[in-house]
């Protein structure tokens, strides 16, 4: 357990979703995540579904592509009626980054548009801090899955000059996305 655990920042903009206006690409993604959850949260299936989804031109509405100043914008795309997962688009303006964090819940993401930068950290139990390990460029089409816990700590963001978009699936209900996904950690 981290010795320092802060409350997760909440992006100012969270848009509501309308379940009767899902694009075909989003419907396909929802169906796959739904099946993956019923199958025990199969991470390969979730990452594959995200990879197919981000390749579909019509995945996002115009509203789900809107950035905001100050902090990355998070737009709700779908919330599972059973509360098992929530899908959001995140629009990263140039220079906008998440804080370094682990996760309280399982989560997955794929890059939709323009590259993201991801720094990975290793948790040092003795000092209870996250140690920077390496930084990677994540190009459109890249996807990954993370379990809850301290063995997968990262920081995501946009070091480019144009807005970047990623699609995220969190293993929590909509109301808990802002408070029960990111697990803040202290960095060495
Ligand atoms: Fe994360």
Short mmCIF file of N, CA, C and O and ligand atoms in Angstrom, two decimals, residues 98 101-103 107 109 146 154 156 168 170 181-182, ligand 1:
data_model
loop_
_atom_site.label_atom_id
_atom_site.label_comp_id
_atom_site.label_asym_id
_atom_site.label_seq_id
_atom_site.Cartn_x
_atom_site.Cartn_y
_atom_site.Cartn_z
N UNK A 98 -1.58 13.10 -17.35
CA UNK A 98 -2.12 12.61 -16.09
C UNK A 98 -1.02 12.67 -15.04
O UNK A 98 0.16 12.77 -15.39
N UNK A 101 0.19 7.34 -11.65
CA UNK A 101 -0.81 6.66 -10.85
C UNK A 101 -0.81 5.15 -11.09
O UNK A 101 -0.46 4.68 -12.16
N UNK A 102 -1.21 4.42 -10.06
CA UNK A 102 -1.59 3.02 -10.20
C UNK A 102 -3.11 3.01 -10.35
O UNK A 102 -3.70 4.06 -10.64
N UNK A 103 -3.73 1.85 -10.17
CA UNK A 103 -5.17 1.78 -10.41
C UNK A 103 -5.90 1.04 -9.29
O UNK A 103 -5.40 0.04 -8.78
N UNK A 107 -8.28 -1.56 -15.93
CA UNK A 107 -8.54 -0.57 -16.96
C UNK A 107 -7.76 -0.94 -18.22
O UNK A 107 -6.80 -1.71 -18.17
N UNK A 109 -6.72 0.81 -22.34
CA UNK A 109 -6.86 1.95 -23.24
C UNK A 109 -6.24 1.63 -24.59
O UNK A 109 -5.41 0.71 -24.70
N UNK A 146 -4.40 -2.98 -17.77
CA UNK A 146 -3.74 -2.97 -16.47
C UNK A 146 -4.70 -3.48 -15.40
O UNK A 146 -5.88 -3.12 -15.39
N UNK A 154 1.75 4.20 -14.14
CA UNK A 154 2.11 4.95 -15.35
C UNK A 154 1.65 6.39 -15.30
O UNK A 154 0.89 6.79 -14.42
N UNK A 156 0.36 9.13 -18.39
CA UNK A 156 0.06 9.28 -19.81
C UNK A 156 -0.10 10.75 -20.15
O UNK A 156 -0.53 11.55 -19.31
N UNK A 168 -10.65 4.73 -23.32
CA UNK A 168 -10.36 4.01 -22.08
C UNK A 168 -11.58 3.23 -21.61
O UNK A 168 -12.71 3.72 -21.70
N UNK A 170 -12.82 1.38 -18.09
CA UNK A 170 -12.54 1.23 -16.67
C UNK A 170 -13.50 0.21 -16.06
O UNK A 170 -14.71 0.26 -16.35
N UNK A 181 -10.67 4.94 -9.92
CA UNK A 181 -9.82 4.36 -10.97
C UNK A 181 -8.35 4.68 -10.69
O UNK A 181 -7.55 3.80 -10.40
N UNK A 182 -8.00 5.95 -10.75
CA UNK A 182 -6.60 6.33 -10.53
C UNK A 182 -6.24 6.26 -9.06
O UNK A 182 -6.93 6.82 -8.20
FE1 LIG B 1 -4.03 4.73 -15.87
#
